[in-house]
PDB file of C-alpha atoms in Angstrom:
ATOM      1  CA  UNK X1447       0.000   0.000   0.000  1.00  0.00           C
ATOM      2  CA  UNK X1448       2.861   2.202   0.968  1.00  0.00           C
ATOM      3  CA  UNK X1449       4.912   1.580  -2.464  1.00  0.00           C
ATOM      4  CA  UNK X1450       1.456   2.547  -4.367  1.00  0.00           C
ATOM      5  CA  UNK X1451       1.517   6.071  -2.668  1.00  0.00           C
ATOM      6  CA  UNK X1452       4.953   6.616  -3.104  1.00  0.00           C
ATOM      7  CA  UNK X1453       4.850   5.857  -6.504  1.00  0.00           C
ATOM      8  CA  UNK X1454       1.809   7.845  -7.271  1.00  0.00           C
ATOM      9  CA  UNK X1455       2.639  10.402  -5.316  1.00  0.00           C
ATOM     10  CA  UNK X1456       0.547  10.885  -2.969  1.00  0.00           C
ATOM     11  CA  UNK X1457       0.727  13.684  -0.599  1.00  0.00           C
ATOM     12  CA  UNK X1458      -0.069  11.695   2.891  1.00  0.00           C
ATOM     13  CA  UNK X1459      -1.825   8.676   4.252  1.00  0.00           C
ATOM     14  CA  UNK X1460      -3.987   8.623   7.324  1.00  0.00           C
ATOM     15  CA  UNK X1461      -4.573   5.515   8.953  1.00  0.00           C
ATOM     16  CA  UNK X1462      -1.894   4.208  11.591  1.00  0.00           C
ATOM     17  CA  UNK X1463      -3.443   4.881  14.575  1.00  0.00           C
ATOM     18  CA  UNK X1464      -0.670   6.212  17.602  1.00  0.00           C
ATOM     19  CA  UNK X1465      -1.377   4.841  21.258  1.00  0.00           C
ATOM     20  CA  UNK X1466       0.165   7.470  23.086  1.00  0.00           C
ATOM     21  CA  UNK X1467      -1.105  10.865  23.191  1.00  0.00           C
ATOM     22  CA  UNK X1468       0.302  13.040  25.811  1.00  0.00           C
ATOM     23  CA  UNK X1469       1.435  15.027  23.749  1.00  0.00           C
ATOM     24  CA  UNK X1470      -0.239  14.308  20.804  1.00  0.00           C
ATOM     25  CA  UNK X1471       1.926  13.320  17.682  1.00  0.00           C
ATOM     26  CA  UNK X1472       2.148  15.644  14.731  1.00  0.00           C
ATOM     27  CA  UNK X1473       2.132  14.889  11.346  1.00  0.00           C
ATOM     28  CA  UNK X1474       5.449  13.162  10.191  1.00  0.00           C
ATOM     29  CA  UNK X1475       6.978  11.775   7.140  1.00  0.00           C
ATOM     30  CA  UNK X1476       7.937   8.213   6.256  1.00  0.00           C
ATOM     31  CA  UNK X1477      11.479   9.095   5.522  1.00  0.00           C
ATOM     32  CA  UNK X1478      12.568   7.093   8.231  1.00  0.00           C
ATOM     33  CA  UNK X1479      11.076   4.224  11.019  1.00  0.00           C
ATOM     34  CA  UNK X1480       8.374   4.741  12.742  1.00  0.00           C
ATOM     35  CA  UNK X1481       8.126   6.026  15.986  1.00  0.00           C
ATOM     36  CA  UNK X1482       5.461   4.221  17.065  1.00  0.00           C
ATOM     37  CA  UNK X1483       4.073   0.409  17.574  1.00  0.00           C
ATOM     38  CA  UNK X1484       1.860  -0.961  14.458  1.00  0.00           C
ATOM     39  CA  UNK X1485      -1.417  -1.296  16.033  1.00  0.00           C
ATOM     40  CA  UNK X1486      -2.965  -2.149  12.532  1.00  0.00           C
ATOM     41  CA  UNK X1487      -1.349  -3.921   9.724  1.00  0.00           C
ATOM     42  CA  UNK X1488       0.334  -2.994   7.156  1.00  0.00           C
ATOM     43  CA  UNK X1489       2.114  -0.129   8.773  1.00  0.00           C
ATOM     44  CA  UNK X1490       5.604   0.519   6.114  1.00  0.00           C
ATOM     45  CA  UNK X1491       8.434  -1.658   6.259  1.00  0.00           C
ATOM     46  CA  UNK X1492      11.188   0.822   4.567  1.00  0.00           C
ATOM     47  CA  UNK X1493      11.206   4.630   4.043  1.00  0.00           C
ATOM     48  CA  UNK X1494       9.203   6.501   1.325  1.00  0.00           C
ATOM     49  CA  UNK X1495      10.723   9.912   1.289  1.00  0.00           C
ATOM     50  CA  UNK X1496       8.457  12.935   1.407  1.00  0.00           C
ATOM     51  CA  UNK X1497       5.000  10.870   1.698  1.00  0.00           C
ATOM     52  CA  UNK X1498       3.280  12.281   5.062  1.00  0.00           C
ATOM     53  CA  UNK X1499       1.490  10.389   7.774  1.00  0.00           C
ATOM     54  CA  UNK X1500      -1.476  12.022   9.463  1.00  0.00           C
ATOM     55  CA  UNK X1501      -2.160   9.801  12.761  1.00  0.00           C
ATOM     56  CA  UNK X1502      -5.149   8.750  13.986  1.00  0.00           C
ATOM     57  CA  UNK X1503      -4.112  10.026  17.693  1.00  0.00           C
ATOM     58  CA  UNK X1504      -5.891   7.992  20.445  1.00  0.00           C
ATOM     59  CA  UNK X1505      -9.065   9.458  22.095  1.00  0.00           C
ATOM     60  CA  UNK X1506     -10.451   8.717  25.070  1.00  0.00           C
ATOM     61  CA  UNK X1507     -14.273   8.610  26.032  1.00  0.00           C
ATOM     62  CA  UNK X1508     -15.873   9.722  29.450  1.00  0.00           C
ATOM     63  CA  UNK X1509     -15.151   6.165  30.721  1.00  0.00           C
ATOM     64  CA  UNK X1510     -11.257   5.719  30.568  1.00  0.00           C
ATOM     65  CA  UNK X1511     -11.718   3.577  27.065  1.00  0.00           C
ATOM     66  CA  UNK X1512      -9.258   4.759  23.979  1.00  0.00           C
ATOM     67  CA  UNK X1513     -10.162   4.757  20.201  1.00  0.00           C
ATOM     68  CA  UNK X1514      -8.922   6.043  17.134  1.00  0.00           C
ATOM     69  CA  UNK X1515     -11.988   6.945  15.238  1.00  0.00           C
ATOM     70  CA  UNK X1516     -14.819   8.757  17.342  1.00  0.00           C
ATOM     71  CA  UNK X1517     -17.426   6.309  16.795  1.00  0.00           C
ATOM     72  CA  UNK X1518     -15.291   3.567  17.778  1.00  0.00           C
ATOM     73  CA  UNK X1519     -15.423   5.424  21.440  1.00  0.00           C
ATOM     74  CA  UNK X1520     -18.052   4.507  23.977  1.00  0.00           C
ATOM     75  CA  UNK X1521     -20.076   7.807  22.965  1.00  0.00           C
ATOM     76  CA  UNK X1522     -22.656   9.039  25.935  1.00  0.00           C
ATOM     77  CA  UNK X1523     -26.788   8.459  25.346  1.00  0.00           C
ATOM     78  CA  UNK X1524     -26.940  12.642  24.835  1.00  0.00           C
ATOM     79  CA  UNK X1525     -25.545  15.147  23.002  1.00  0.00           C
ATOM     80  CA  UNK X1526     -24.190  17.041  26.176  1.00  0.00           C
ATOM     81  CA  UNK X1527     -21.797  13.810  26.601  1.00  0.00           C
ATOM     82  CA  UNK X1528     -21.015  13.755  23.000  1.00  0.00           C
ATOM     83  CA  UNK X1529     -19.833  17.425  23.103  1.00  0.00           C
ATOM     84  CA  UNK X1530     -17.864  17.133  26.231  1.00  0.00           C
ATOM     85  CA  UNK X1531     -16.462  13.742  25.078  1.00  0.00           C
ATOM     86  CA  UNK X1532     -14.943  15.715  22.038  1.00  0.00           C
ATOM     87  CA  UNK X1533     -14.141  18.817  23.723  1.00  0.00           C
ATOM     88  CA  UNK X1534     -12.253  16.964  26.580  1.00  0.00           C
ATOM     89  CA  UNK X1535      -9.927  15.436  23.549  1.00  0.00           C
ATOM     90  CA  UNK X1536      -9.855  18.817  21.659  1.00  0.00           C
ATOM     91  CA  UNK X1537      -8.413  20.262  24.782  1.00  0.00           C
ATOM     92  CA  UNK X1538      -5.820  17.706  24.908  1.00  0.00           C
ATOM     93  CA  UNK X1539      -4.193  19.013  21.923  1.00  0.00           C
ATOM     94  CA  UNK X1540      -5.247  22.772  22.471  1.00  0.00           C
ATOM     95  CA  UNK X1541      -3.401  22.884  25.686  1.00  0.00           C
ATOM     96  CA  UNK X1542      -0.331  21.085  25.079  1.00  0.00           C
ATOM     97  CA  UNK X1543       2.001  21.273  21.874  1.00  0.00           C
ATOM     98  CA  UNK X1544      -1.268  22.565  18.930  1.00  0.00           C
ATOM     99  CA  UNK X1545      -1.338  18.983  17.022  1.00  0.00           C
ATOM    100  CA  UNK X1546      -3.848  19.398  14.433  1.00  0.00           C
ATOM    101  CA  UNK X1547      -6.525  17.455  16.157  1.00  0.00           C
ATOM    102  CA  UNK X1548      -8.391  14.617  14.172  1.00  0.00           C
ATOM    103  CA  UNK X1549     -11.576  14.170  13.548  1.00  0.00           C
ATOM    104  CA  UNK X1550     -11.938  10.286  12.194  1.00  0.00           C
ATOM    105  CA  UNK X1551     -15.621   9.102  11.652  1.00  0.00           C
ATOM    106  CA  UNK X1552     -17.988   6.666  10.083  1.00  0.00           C
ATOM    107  CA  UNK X1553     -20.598   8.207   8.118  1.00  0.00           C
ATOM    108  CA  UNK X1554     -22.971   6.399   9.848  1.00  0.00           C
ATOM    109  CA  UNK X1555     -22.413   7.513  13.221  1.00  0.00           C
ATOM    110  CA  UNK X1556     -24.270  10.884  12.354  1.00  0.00           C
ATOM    111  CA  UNK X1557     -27.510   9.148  11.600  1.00  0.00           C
ATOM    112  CA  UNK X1558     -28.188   9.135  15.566  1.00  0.00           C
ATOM    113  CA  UNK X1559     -29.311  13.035  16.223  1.00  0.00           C
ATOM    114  CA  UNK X1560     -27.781  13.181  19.693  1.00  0.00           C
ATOM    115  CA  UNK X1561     -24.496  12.510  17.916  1.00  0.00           C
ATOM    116  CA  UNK X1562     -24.871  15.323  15.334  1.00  0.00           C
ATOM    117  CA  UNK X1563     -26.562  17.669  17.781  1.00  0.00           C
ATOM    118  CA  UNK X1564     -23.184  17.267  19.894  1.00  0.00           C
ATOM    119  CA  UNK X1565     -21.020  16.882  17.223  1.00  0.00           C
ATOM    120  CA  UNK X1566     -22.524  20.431  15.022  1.00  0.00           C
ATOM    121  CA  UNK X1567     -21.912  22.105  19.086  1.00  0.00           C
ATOM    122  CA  UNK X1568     -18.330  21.203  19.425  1.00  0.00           C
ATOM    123  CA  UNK X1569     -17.975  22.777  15.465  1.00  0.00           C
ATOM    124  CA  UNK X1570     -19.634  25.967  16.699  1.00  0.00           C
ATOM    125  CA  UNK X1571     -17.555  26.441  19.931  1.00  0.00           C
ATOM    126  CA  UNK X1572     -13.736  25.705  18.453  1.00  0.00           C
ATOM    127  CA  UNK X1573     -15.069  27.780  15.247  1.00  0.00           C
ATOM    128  CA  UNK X1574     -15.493  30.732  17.815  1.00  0.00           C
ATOM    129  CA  UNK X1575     -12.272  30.712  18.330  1.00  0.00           C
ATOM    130  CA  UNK X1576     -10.019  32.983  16.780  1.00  0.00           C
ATOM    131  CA  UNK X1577      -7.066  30.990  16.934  1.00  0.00           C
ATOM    132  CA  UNK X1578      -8.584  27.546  15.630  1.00  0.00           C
ATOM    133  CA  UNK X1579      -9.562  26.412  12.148  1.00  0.00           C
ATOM    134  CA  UNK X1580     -11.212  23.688  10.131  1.00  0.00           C
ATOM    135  CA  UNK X1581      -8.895  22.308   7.391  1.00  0.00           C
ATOM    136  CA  UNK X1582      -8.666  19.313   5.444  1.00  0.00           C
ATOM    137  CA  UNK X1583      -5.503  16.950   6.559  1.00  0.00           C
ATOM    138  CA  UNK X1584      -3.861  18.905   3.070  1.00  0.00           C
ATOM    139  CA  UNK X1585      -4.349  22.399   4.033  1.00  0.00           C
ATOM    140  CA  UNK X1586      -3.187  21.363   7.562  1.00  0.00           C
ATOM    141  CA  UNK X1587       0.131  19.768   5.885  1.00  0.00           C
ATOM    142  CA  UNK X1588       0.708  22.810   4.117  1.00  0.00           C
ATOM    143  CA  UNK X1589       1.087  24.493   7.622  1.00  0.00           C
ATOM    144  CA  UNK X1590       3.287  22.156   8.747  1.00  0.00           C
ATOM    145  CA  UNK X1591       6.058  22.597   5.898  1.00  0.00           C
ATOM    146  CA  UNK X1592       5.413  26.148   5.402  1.00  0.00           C
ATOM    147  CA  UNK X1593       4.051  27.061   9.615  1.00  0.00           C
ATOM    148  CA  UNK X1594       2.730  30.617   9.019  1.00  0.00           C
ATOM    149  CA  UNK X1595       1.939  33.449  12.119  1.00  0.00           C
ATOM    150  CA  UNK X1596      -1.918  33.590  12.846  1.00  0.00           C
ATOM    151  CA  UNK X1597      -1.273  37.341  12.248  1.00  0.00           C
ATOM    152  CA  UNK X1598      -0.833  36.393   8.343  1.00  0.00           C
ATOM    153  CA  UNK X1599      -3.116  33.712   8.245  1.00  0.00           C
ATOM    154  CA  UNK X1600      -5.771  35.544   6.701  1.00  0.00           C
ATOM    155  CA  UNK X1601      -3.239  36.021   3.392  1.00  0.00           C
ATOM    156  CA  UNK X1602      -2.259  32.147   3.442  1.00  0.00           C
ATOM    157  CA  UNK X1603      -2.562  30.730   0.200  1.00  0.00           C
ATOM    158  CA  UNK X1604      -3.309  27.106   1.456  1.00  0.00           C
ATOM    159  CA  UNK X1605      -6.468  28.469   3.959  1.00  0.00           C
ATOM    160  CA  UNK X1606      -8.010  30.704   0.942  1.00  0.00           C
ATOM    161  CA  UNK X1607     -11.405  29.074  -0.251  1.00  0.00           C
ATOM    162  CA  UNK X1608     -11.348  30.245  -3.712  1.00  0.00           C
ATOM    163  CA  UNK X1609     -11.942  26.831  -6.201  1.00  0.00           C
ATOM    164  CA  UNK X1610     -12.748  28.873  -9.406  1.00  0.00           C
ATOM    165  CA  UNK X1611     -10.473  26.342 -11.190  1.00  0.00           C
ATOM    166  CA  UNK X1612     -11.622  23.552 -10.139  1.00  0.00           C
ATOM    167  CA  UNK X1613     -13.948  21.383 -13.175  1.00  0.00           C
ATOM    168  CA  UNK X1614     -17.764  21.590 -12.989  1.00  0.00           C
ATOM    169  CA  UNK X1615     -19.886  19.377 -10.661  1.00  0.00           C
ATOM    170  CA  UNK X1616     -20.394  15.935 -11.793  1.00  0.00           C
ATOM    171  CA  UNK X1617     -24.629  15.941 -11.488  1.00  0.00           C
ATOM    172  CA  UNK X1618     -24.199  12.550 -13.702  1.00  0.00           C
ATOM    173  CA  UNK X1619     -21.900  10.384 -12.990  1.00  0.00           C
ATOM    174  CA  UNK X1620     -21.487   6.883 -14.641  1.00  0.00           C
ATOM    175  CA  UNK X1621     -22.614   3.887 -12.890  1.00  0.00           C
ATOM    176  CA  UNK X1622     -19.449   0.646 -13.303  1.00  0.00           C
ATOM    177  CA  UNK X1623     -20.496  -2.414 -13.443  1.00  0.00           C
ATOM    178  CA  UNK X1624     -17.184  -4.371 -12.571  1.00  0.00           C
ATOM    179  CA  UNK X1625     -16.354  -8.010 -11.390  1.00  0.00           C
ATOM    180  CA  UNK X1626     -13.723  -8.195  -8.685  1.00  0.00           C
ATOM    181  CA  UNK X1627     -12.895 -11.003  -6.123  1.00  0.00           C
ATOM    182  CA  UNK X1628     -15.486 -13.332  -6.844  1.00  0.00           C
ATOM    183  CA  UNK X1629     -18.553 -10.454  -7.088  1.00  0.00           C
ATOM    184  CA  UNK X1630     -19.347  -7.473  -8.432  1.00  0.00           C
ATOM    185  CA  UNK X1631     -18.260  -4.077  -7.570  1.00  0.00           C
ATOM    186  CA  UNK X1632     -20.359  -1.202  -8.583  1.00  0.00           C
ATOM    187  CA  UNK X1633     -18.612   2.323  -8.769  1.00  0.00           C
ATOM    188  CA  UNK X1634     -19.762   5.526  -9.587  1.00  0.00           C
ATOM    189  CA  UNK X1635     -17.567   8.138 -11.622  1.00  0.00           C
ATOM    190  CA  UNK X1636     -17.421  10.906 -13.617  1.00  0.00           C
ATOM    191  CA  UNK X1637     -14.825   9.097 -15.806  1.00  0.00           C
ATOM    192  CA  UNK X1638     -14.523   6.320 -18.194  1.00  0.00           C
ATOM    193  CA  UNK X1639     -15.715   3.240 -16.771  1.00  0.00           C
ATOM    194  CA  UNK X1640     -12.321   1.113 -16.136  1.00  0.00           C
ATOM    195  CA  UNK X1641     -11.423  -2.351 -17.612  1.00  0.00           C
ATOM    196  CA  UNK X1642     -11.192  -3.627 -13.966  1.00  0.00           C
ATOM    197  CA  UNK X1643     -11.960  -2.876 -10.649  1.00  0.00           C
ATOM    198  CA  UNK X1644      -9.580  -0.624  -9.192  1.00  0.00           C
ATOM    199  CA  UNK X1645      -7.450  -2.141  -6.677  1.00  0.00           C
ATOM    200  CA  UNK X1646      -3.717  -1.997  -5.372  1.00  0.00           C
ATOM    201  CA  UNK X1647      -1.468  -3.399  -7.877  1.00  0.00           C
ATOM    202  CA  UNK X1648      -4.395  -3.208 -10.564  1.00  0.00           C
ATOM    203  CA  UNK X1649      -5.130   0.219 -11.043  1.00  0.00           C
ATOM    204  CA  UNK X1650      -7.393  -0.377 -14.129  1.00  0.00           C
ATOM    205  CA  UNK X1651      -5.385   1.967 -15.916  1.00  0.00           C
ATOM    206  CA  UNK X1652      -3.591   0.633 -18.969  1.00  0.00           C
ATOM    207  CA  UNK X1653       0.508   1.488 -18.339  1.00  0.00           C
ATOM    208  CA  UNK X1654       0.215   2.088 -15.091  1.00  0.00           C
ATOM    209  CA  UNK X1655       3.824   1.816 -13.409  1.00  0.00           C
ATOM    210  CA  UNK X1656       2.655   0.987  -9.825  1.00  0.00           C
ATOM    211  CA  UNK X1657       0.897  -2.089 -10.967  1.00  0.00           C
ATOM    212  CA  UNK X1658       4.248  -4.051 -10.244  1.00  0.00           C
ATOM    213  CA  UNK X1659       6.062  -5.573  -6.984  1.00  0.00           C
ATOM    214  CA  UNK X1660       3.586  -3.909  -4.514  1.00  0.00           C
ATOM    215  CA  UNK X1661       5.524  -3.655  -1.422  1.00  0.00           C
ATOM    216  CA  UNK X1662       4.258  -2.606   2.012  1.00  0.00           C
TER     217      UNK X1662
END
């Protein structure tokens, strides 16, 4: 998995989750071995220069218990409990060394209302906060290599919202009808359907270079 975002140069991955969080870990770059035990397999075996890794730092929920995605935590019955649940973790990074804080869901865990109601609360209160922000893990990467005063934040290239060159929506997307691992896959995209089903080491694209010797 590792080789395949090297080689197609991605800009980070995000899903080793890091036990210890006091302090929180930052981002950090698989030039060199990890830091950290592999709580979930494959974790990288050899360095791939210049490709980030955003943890998944550990929460904890209201009862002691850790988790690296929130709806993996033992969440409280109201929204009250879900909001302090986050805000406890928030604080955990606030208050120590400013690790962008994570926040790692399911989509499903917003279909119970007490969850969004708490979730939508803890938005509005760090969003009131002049020195927070809500980025994407990119944006917050571009901090990292370039780290910018809040005083010229405003002027940051990276933070702007301005996605005038960005193609029109896709309102029509094809539907793929693809056989892959004994079934079939359907995908949606606004592209060509591929041959195959994408998948690492068999991109579906025809020349692709990564499609050989996937490594870890």
């Amino acid at each position: 998995m590792f080789k395949m975002l090297y080689d197609s140069n991605f800009t980070y991955d995000s899903s080793m989750p890091i036990y210890e969080n006091k302090p929180p870990s930052w981002p950090y770059t698989l030039d060199y071995k990890l830091f950290h035990d592999c709580m979930i397999p494959p974790c990288p075996t050899r360095s791939y220069p210049g490709v980030w890794e955003v943890p998944m730092v550990m929460w904890q929920d209201l009862n002691g218990g850790r988790c690296s995605m929130g709806d993996a935590c033992s969440n409280p019955p109201d929204s009250e409990g879900v909001f302090k649940m986050i805000l406890k973790n928030f604080e955990r990074h606030y208050t120590t060394n400013r690790a962008p804080f994570g926040l790692f869901y399911h989509a499903a865990w917003f279909t119970q209302p007490h969850h969004k109601e708490g979730f939508i609360n803890f938005i509005d209160t760090i969003l009131a906060m002049k020195d927070v922000w809500l980025l994407t893990n990119w944006q917050a990467l571009q901090w990292v290599r370039d780290p910018t005063p809040v005083s010229r934040l405003n002027n940051f290239q990276p933070f702007q919202c301005d996605f005038s060159d960005r193609p029109k929506r896709c309102n029509n997307p094809k539907v793929c009808n693809l056989w892959h691992k004994s079934g079939v896959r359907y995908m949606r995209t606004c592209q060509p359907c591929p041959d195959i089903y994408p998948w690492t080491g068999n991109t579906g694209i025809r020349s692709s270079r990564i499609d050989n010797d996937i490594e870890d």
